[in-house]
Amino acid sequence: MLATGCGIRPTSVPVDAGSAPSRAECAPGGPSPAARSADGETVRAVYLVCGTQLAPVPRSVPDDLADRELAARLLAELEREPGEDEKQAGYSTAVSGLRVADGLSGDPAGTVRLSRDPQGLGSPMLAQVVCTYAAGEERTAVLAGPDAGDPPYTYRCTDDALRAPENTVGEPAA
């Protein structure tokens, strides 16, 4: 009789060793961020799915976009199918069918209204949008749905949310 094993000894108590490792590299084989930027453009990170986590990927966007235009451009970059080198590295996107909607009077500064209520977006779509829009030291994004009945929520792009997108939660914006 031949016995095989994985080399890990059994224990009598449960052990939480974290999530299983992913075979995906989470490293695109494309040009470096510096090579992608050109005059009149800035390199921004968009967050794509790689295995069970999120990872930043550089994208060039024009320097002179107004806030709403920048939000729409970043959303378009999230919805765009990853390039061949990114696909081979294991990247994908869960973002589809979203658009930037018009803001409403009384919205907190920097609020991005989407064509669907962010509270109803599944993970990792919500986490991709939050982390791509997150700004400042707090790494926060204020998102809302298209209607006045969809109040703005503040979301944080935490390391925990990057490792496990289902951990992206929001709180009512002040």
JSON list of C-alpha atoms in Angstrom, two decimals:
[
{"chain": "A", "resi": 1, "resn": "MET", "atom": "CA", "xyz": [0.00, 0.00, 0.00]},
{"chain": "A", "resi": 2, "resn": "LEU", "atom": "CA", "xyz": [1.36, 3.43, -0.98]},
{"chain": "A", "resi": 3, "resn": "ALA", "atom": "CA", "xyz": [0.52, 6.47, 1.14]},
{"chain": "A", "resi": 4, "resn": "THR", "atom": "CA", "xyz": [1.08, 10.04, 0.07]},
{"chain": "A", "resi": 5, "resn": "GLY", "atom": "CA", "xyz": [0.59, 13.32, 1.85]},
{"chain": "A", "resi": 6, "resn": "CYS", "atom": "CA", "xyz": [1.20, 16.99, 1.58]},
{"chain": "A", "resi": 7, "resn": "GLY", "atom": "CA", "xyz": [3.93, 17.12, 4.23]},
{"chain": "A", "resi": 8, "resn": "ILE", "atom": "CA", "xyz": [1.83, 18.96, 6.80]},
{"chain": "A", "resi": 9, "resn": "ARG", "atom": "CA", "xyz": [1.34, 17.15, 10.07]},
{"chain": "A", "resi": 10, "resn": "PRO", "atom": "CA", "xyz": [-2.20, 16.95, 11.42]},
{"chain": "A", "resi": 11, "resn": "THR", "atom": "CA", "xyz": [-3.07, 18.86, 14.58]},
{"chain": "A", "resi": 12, "resn": "SER", "atom": "CA", "xyz": [-5.72, 18.25, 17.18]},
{"chain": "A", "resi": 13, "resn": "VAL", "atom": "CA", "xyz": [-6.88, 21.88, 17.09]},
{"chain": "A", "resi": 14, "resn": "PRO", "atom": "CA", "xyz": [-8.13, 23.93, 14.13]},
{"chain": "A", "resi": 15, "resn": "VAL", "atom": "CA", "xyz": [-5.51, 26.24, 12.64]},
{"chain": "A", "resi": 16, "resn": "ASP", "atom": "CA", "xyz": [-6.36, 29.35, 10.63]},
{"chain": "A", "resi": 17, "resn": "ALA", "atom": "CA", "xyz": [-3.49, 29.71, 8.19]},
{"chain": "A", "resi": 18, "resn": "GLY", "atom": "CA", "xyz": [-5.25, 32.22, 5.93]},
{"chain": "A", "resi": 19, "resn": "SER", "atom": "CA", "xyz": [-6.58, 31.73, 2.45]},
{"chain": "A", "resi": 20, "resn": "ALA", "atom": "CA", "xyz": [-5.11, 29.24, 0.03]},
{"chain": "A", "resi": 21, "resn": "PRO", "atom": "CA", "xyz": [-2.29, 30.50, -2.16]},
{"chain": "A", "resi": 22, "resn": "SER", "atom": "CA", "xyz": [-3.14, 31.69, -5.65]},
{"chain": "A", "resi": 23, "resn": "ARG", "atom": "CA", "xyz": [-1.24, 30.64, -8.76]},
{"chain": "A", "resi": 24, "resn": "ALA", "atom": "CA", "xyz": [-1.73, 34.07, -10.31]},
{"chain": "A", "resi": 25, "resn": "GLU", "atom": "CA", "xyz": [1.32, 36.30, -10.39]},
{"chain": "A", "resi": 26, "resn": "CYS", "atom": "CA", "xyz": [-0.47, 39.63, -9.97]},
{"chain": "A", "resi": 27, "resn": "ALA", "atom": "CA", "xyz": [2.30, 41.26, -11.94]},
{"chain": "A", "resi": 28, "resn": "PRO", "atom": "CA", "xyz": [1.51, 42.49, -15.44]},
{"chain": "A", "resi": 29, "resn": "GLY", "atom": "CA", "xyz": [4.15, 41.92, -18.08]},
{"chain": "A", "resi": 30, "resn": "GLY", "atom": "CA", "xyz": [3.48, 45.23, -19.80]},
{"chain": "A", "resi": 31, "resn": "PRO", "atom": "CA", "xyz": [5.51, 48.43, -19.80]},
{"chain": "A", "resi": 32, "resn": "SER", "atom": "CA", "xyz": [6.43, 50.13, -16.56]},
{"chain": "A", "resi": 33, "resn": "PRO", "atom": "CA", "xyz": [4.21, 53.01, -15.36]},
{"chain": "A", "resi": 34, "resn": "ALA", "atom": "CA", "xyz": [6.86, 55.55, -16.37]},
{"chain": "A", "resi": 35, "resn": "ALA", "atom": "CA", "xyz": [6.88, 54.21, -19.92]},
{"chain": "A", "resi": 36, "resn": "ARG", "atom": "CA", "xyz": [3.12, 54.58, -20.21]},
{"chain": "A", "resi": 37, "resn": "SER", "atom": "CA", "xyz": [2.91, 58.24, -19.27]},
{"chain": "A", "resi": 38, "resn": "ALA", "atom": "CA", "xyz": [3.24, 60.89, -21.96]},
{"chain": "A", "resi": 39, "resn": "ASP", "atom": "CA", "xyz": [3.02, 64.66, -22.15]},
{"chain": "A", "resi": 40, "resn": "GLY", "atom": "CA", "xyz": [-0.38, 65.77, -20.92]},
{"chain": "A", "resi": 41, "resn": "GLU", "atom": "CA", "xyz": [-1.07, 62.44, -19.22]},
{"chain": "A", "resi": 42, "resn": "THR", "atom": "CA", "xyz": [-0.82, 61.05, -15.69]},
{"chain": "A", "resi": 43, "resn": "VAL", "atom": "CA", "xyz": [-0.45, 57.44, -14.64]},
{"chain": "A", "resi": 44, "resn": "ARG", "atom": "CA", "xyz": [-3.20, 56.32, -12.27]},
{"chain": "A", "resi": 45, "resn": "ALA", "atom": "CA", "xyz": [-3.73, 52.93, -10.67]},
{"chain": "A", "resi": 46, "resn": "VAL", "atom": "CA", "xyz": [-6.88, 50.98, -11.39]},
{"chain": "A", "resi": 47, "resn": "TYR", "atom": "CA", "xyz": [-7.52, 47.90, -9.30]},
{"chain": "A", "resi": 48, "resn": "LEU", "atom": "CA", "xyz": [-8.14, 44.64, -11.11]},
{"chain": "A", "resi": 49, "resn": "VAL", "atom": "CA", "xyz": [-8.98, 41.19, -9.77]},
{"chain": "A", "resi": 50, "resn": "CYS", "atom": "CA", "xyz": [-6.08, 38.77, -9.55]},
{"chain": "A", "resi": 51, "resn": "GLY", "atom": "CA", "xyz": [-6.92, 35.42, -7.97]},
{"chain": "A", "resi": 52, "resn": "THR", "atom": "CA", "xyz": [-9.02, 36.24, -4.92]},
{"chain": "A", "resi": 53, "resn": "GLN", "atom": "CA", "xyz": [-7.54, 39.69, -4.31]},
{"chain": "A", "resi": 54, "resn": "LEU", "atom": "CA", "xyz": [-7.15, 43.10, -5.96]},
{"chain": "A", "resi": 55, "resn": "ALA", "atom": "CA", "xyz": [-3.95, 44.51, -7.38]},
{"chain": "A", "resi": 56, "resn": "PRO", "atom": "CA", "xyz": [-3.10, 47.90, -8.92]},
{"chain": "A", "resi": 57, "resn": "VAL", "atom": "CA", "xyz": [-2.42, 48.19, -12.64]},
{"chain": "A", "resi": 58, "resn": "PRO", "atom": "CA", "xyz": [-1.17, 51.45, -14.24]},
{"chain": "A", "resi": 59, "resn": "ARG", "atom": "CA", "xyz": [-3.33, 53.32, -16.72]},
{"chain": "A", "resi": 60, "resn": "SER", "atom": "CA", "xyz": [-2.59, 56.63, -18.46]},
{"chain": "A", "resi": 61, "resn": "VAL", "atom": "CA", "xyz": [-5.28, 59.29, -18.29]},
{"chain": "A", "resi": 62, "resn": "PRO", "atom": "CA", "xyz": [-5.26, 62.90, -19.53]},
{"chain": "A", "resi": 63, "resn": "ASP", "atom": "CA", "xyz": [-4.08, 65.49, -16.98]},
{"chain": "A", "resi": 64, "resn": "ASP", "atom": "CA", "xyz": [-6.78, 68.03, -17.71]},
{"chain": "A", "resi": 65, "resn": "LEU", "atom": "CA", "xyz": [-9.94, 66.06, -16.89]},
{"chain": "A", "resi": 66, "resn": "ALA", "atom": "CA", "xyz": [-12.52, 67.58, -14.57]},
{"chain": "A", "resi": 67, "resn": "ASP", "atom": "CA", "xyz": [-13.49, 65.43, -11.56]},
{"chain": "A", "resi": 68, "resn": "ARG", "atom": "CA", "xyz": [-16.57, 63.89, -13.20]},
{"chain": "A", "resi": 69, "resn": "GLU", "atom": "CA", "xyz": [-14.67, 63.23, -16.45]},
{"chain": "A", "resi": 70, "resn": "LEU", "atom": "CA", "xyz": [-11.81, 61.60, -14.51]},
{"chain": "A", "resi": 71, "resn": "ALA", "atom": "CA", "xyz": [-14.27, 59.40, -12.61]},
{"chain": "A", "resi": 72, "resn": "ALA", "atom": "CA", "xyz": [-15.87, 58.34, -15.91]},
{"chain": "A", "resi": 73, "resn": "ARG", "atom": "CA", "xyz": [-12.49, 57.63, -17.52]},
{"chain": "A", "resi": 74, "resn": "LEU", "atom": "CA", "xyz": [-11.31, 55.53, -14.56]},
{"chain": "A", "resi": 75, "resn": "LEU", "atom": "CA", "xyz": [-14.59, 53.60, -14.61]},
{"chain": "A", "resi": 76, "resn": "ALA", "atom": "CA", "xyz": [-14.12, 52.96, -18.34]},
{"chain": "A", "resi": 77, "resn": "GLU", "atom": "CA", "xyz": [-10.61, 51.67, -17.61]},
{"chain": "A", "resi": 78, "resn": "LEU", "atom": "CA", "xyz": [-12.05, 49.31, -14.98]},
{"chain": "A", "resi": 79, "resn": "GLU", "atom": "CA", "xyz": [-14.64, 47.99, -17.44]},
{"chain": "A", "resi": 80, "resn": "ARG", "atom": "CA", "xyz": [-12.10, 47.53, -20.24]},
{"chain": "A", "resi": 81, "resn": "GLU", "atom": "CA", "xyz": [-11.01, 43.94, -20.77]},
{"chain": "A", "resi": 82, "resn": "PRO", "atom": "CA", "xyz": [-7.41, 43.48, -19.51]},
{"chain": "A", "resi": 83, "resn": "GLY", "atom": "CA", "xyz": [-4.71, 43.39, -22.19]},
{"chain": "A", "resi": 84, "resn": "GLU", "atom": "CA", "xyz": [-3.16, 40.10, -23.27]},
{"chain": "A", "resi": 85, "resn": "ASP", "atom": "CA", "xyz": [-0.14, 40.46, -20.97]},
{"chain": "A", "resi": 86, "resn": "GLU", "atom": "CA", "xyz": [-2.45, 41.26, -18.03]},
{"chain": "A", "resi": 87, "resn": "LYS", "atom": "CA", "xyz": [-4.68, 38.26, -18.81]},
{"chain": "A", "resi": 88, "resn": "GLN", "atom": "CA", "xyz": [-1.62, 36.00, -18.86]},
{"chain": "A", "resi": 89, "resn": "ALA", "atom": "CA", "xyz": [-0.61, 37.41, -15.47]},
{"chain": "A", "resi": 90, "resn": "GLY", "atom": "CA", "xyz": [-4.03, 36.42, -14.11]},
{"chain": "A", "resi": 91, "resn": "TYR", "atom": "CA", "xyz": [-5.89, 39.74, -14.14]},
{"chain": "A", "resi": 92, "resn": "SER", "atom": "CA", "xyz": [-9.61, 40.17, -14.81]},
{"chain": "A", "resi": 93, "resn": "THR", "atom": "CA", "xyz": [-12.32, 42.68, -14.00]},
{"chain": "A", "resi": 94, "resn": "ALA", "atom": "CA", "xyz": [-15.72, 42.29, -12.36]},
{"chain": "A", "resi": 95, "resn": "VAL", "atom": "CA", "xyz": [-16.84, 45.81, -13.31]},
{"chain": "A", "resi": 96, "resn": "SER", "atom": "CA", "xyz": [-19.49, 46.09, -16.00]},
{"chain": "A", "resi": 97, "resn": "GLY", "atom": "CA", "xyz": [-22.62, 48.06, -16.74]},
{"chain": "A", "resi": 98, "resn": "LEU", "atom": "CA", "xyz": [-21.72, 51.06, -14.57]},
{"chain": "A", "resi": 99, "resn": "ARG", "atom": "CA", "xyz": [-21.71, 54.71, -15.57]},
{"chain": "A", "resi": 100, "resn": "VAL", "atom": "CA", "xyz": [-21.00, 57.94, -13.71]},
{"chain": "A", "resi": 101, "resn": "ALA", "atom": "CA", "xyz": [-24.26, 59.76, -12.99]},
{"chain": "A", "resi": 102, "resn": "ASP", "atom": "CA", "xyz": [-24.87, 63.45, -12.36]},
{"chain": "A", "resi": 103, "resn": "GLY", "atom": "CA", "xyz": [-24.21, 64.73, -8.85]},
{"chain": "A", "resi": 104, "resn": "LEU", "atom": "CA", "xyz": [-26.95, 66.16, -6.69]},
{"chain": "A", "resi": 105, "resn": "SER", "atom": "CA", "xyz": [-26.96, 69.40, -4.72]},
{"chain": "A", "resi": 106, "resn": "GLY", "atom": "CA", "xyz": [-26.00, 68.74, -1.13]},
{"chain": "A", "resi": 107, "resn": "ASP", "atom": "CA", "xyz": [-23.63, 65.88, -1.98]},
{"chain": "A", "resi": 108, "resn": "PRO", "atom": "CA", "xyz": [-20.41, 65.92, 0.06]},
{"chain": "A", "resi": 109, "resn": "ALA", "atom": "CA", "xyz": [-17.37, 67.19, -1.87]},
{"chain": "A", "resi": 110, "resn": "GLY", "atom": "CA", "xyz": [-15.85, 64.53, -4.10]},
{"chain": "A", "resi": 111, "resn": "THR", "atom": "CA", "xyz": [-18.96, 62.33, -4.22]},
{"chain": "A", "resi": 112, "resn": "VAL", "atom": "CA", "xyz": [-19.14, 60.09, -7.28]},
{"chain": "A", "resi": 113, "resn": "ARG", "atom": "CA", "xyz": [-22.68, 59.08, -8.18]},
{"chain": "A", "resi": 114, "resn": "LEU", "atom": "CA", "xyz": [-22.96, 55.86, -10.14]},
{"chain": "A", "resi": 115, "resn": "SER", "atom": "CA", "xyz": [-25.73, 54.54, -12.38]},
{"chain": "A", "resi": 116, "resn": "ARG", "atom": "CA", "xyz": [-26.42, 51.85, -9.73]},
{"chain": "A", "resi": 117, "resn": "ASP", "atom": "CA", "xyz": [-26.46, 52.11, -5.95]},
{"chain": "A", "resi": 118, "resn": "PRO", "atom": "CA", "xyz": [-23.02, 51.01, -4.69]},
{"chain": "A", "resi": 119, "resn": "GLN", "atom": "CA", "xyz": [-24.68, 49.25, -1.73]},
{"chain": "A", "resi": 120, "resn": "GLY", "atom": "CA", "xyz": [-26.09, 46.74, -4.23]},
{"chain": "A", "resi": 121, "resn": "LEU", "atom": "CA", "xyz": [-22.84, 46.06, -6.08]},
{"chain": "A", "resi": 122, "resn": "GLY", "atom": "CA", "xyz": [-21.31, 42.72, -5.32]},
{"chain": "A", "resi": 123, "resn": "SER", "atom": "CA", "xyz": [-17.71, 42.17, -4.43]},
{"chain": "A", "resi": 124, "resn": "PRO", "atom": "CA", "xyz": [-15.22, 42.41, -6.01]},
{"chain": "A", "resi": 125, "resn": "MET", "atom": "CA", "xyz": [-16.89, 45.05, -8.23]},
{"chain": "A", "resi": 126, "resn": "LEU", "atom": "CA", "xyz": [-17.46, 47.43, -5.32]},
{"chain": "A", "resi": 127, "resn": "ALA", "atom": "CA", "xyz": [-13.90, 46.97, -4.06]},
{"chain": "A", "resi": 128, "resn": "GLN", "atom": "CA", "xyz": [-12.46, 47.64, -7.53]},
{"chain": "A", "resi": 129, "resn": "VAL", "atom": "CA", "xyz": [-14.40, 50.90, -7.81]},
{"chain": "A", "resi": 130, "resn": "VAL", "atom": "CA", "xyz": [-13.63, 52.01, -4.24]},
{"chain": "A", "resi": 131, "resn": "CYS", "atom": "CA", "xyz": [-9.90, 51.35, -4.46]},
{"chain": "A", "resi": 132, "resn": "THR", "atom": "CA", "xyz": [-9.60, 52.95, -7.90]},
{"chain": "A", "resi": 133, "resn": "TYR", "atom": "CA", "xyz": [-11.37, 56.11, -6.69]},
{"chain": "A", "resi": 134, "resn": "ALA", "atom": "CA", "xyz": [-9.83, 56.16, -3.19]},
{"chain": "A", "resi": 135, "resn": "ALA", "atom": "CA", "xyz": [-7.80, 59.26, -2.44]},
{"chain": "A", "resi": 136, "resn": "GLY", "atom": "CA", "xyz": [-5.82, 60.89, 0.31]},
{"chain": "A", "resi": 137, "resn": "GLU", "atom": "CA", "xyz": [-4.07, 59.37, 3.29]},
{"chain": "A", "resi": 138, "resn": "GLU", "atom": "CA", "xyz": [-7.37, 57.84, 4.43]},
{"chain": "A", "resi": 139, "resn": "ARG", "atom": "CA", "xyz": [-7.73, 56.06, 1.05]},
{"chain": "A", "resi": 140, "resn": "THR", "atom": "CA", "xyz": [-11.43, 56.87, 0.96]},
{"chain": "A", "resi": 141, "resn": "ALA", "atom": "CA", "xyz": [-14.04, 57.28, -1.75]},
{"chain": "A", "resi": 142, "resn": "VAL", "atom": "CA", "xyz": [-17.52, 58.74, -1.37]},
{"chain": "A", "resi": 143, "resn": "LEU", "atom": "CA", "xyz": [-20.00, 56.91, -3.60]},
{"chain": "A", "resi": 144, "resn": "ALA", "atom": "CA", "xyz": [-23.76, 57.05, -4.11]},
{"chain": "A", "resi": 145, "resn": "GLY", "atom": "CA", "xyz": [-26.39, 55.76, -6.49]},
{"chain": "A", "resi": 146, "resn": "PRO", "atom": "CA", "xyz": [-28.10, 57.95, -9.10]},
{"chain": "A", "resi": 147, "resn": "ASP", "atom": "CA", "xyz": [-31.15, 59.00, -7.07]},
{"chain": "A", "resi": 148, "resn": "ALA", "atom": "CA", "xyz": [-31.73, 61.28, -4.09]},
{"chain": "A", "resi": 149, "resn": "GLY", "atom": "CA", "xyz": [-32.87, 58.16, -2.21]},
{"chain": "A", "resi": 150, "resn": "ASP", "atom": "CA", "xyz": [-29.35, 56.72, -2.54]},
{"chain": "A", "resi": 151, "resn": "PRO", "atom": "CA", "xyz": [-27.39, 58.55, 0.16]},
{"chain": "A", "resi": 152, "resn": "PRO", "atom": "CA", "xyz": [-23.60, 58.89, -0.18]},
{"chain": "A", "resi": 153, "resn": "TYR", "atom": "CA", "xyz": [-21.44, 56.40, 1.71]},
{"chain": "A", "resi": 154, "resn": "THR", "atom": "CA", "xyz": [-17.76, 56.69, 2.55]},
{"chain": "A", "resi": 155, "resn": "TYR", "atom": "CA", "xyz": [-15.74, 53.59, 1.69]},
{"chain": "A", "resi": 156, "resn": "ARG", "atom": "CA", "xyz": [-12.15, 52.82, 2.64]},
{"chain": "A", "resi": 157, "resn": "CYS", "atom": "CA", "xyz": [-9.68, 50.92, 0.49]},
{"chain": "A", "resi": 158, "resn": "THR", "atom": "CA", "xyz": [-7.96, 48.98, 3.25]},
{"chain": "A", "resi": 159, "resn": "ASP", "atom": "CA", "xyz": [-5.29, 46.29, 2.98]},
{"chain": "A", "resi": 160, "resn": "ASP", "atom": "CA", "xyz": [-7.96, 43.88, 4.20]},
{"chain": "A", "resi": 161, "resn": "ALA", "atom": "CA", "xyz": [-10.27, 44.90, 1.33]},
{"chain": "A", "resi": 162, "resn": "LEU", "atom": "CA", "xyz": [-7.44, 44.39, -1.17]},
{"chain": "A", "resi": 163, "resn": "ARG", "atom": "CA", "xyz": [-6.79, 40.87, 0.16]},
{"chain": "A", "resi": 164, "resn": "ALA", "atom": "CA", "xyz": [-10.49, 39.99, 0.48]},
{"chain": "A", "resi": 165, "resn": "PRO", "atom": "CA", "xyz": [-12.74, 42.32, -1.59]},
{"chain": "A", "resi": 166, "resn": "GLU", "atom": "CA", "xyz": [-15.86, 41.10, 0.22]},
{"chain": "A", "resi": 167, "resn": "ASN", "atom": "CA", "xyz": [-14.59, 43.06, 3.24]},
{"chain": "A", "resi": 168, "resn": "THR", "atom": "CA", "xyz": [-15.28, 46.42, 1.55]},
{"chain": "A", "resi": 169, "resn": "VAL", "atom": "CA", "xyz": [-17.90, 48.24, 3.62]},
{"chain": "A", "resi": 170, "resn": "GLY", "atom": "CA", "xyz": [-19.17, 51.78, 3.73]},
{"chain": "A", "resi": 171, "resn": "GLU", "atom": "CA", "xyz": [-20.59, 54.09, 6.32]},
{"chain": "A", "resi": 172, "resn": "PRO", "atom": "CA", "xyz": [-22.96, 57.01, 5.76]},
{"chain": "A", "resi": 173, "resn": "ALA", "atom": "CA", "xyz": [-21.01, 60.07, 4.58]},
{"chain": "A", "resi": 174, "resn": "ALA", "atom": "CA", "xyz": [-20.96, 63.01, 6.92]}
]
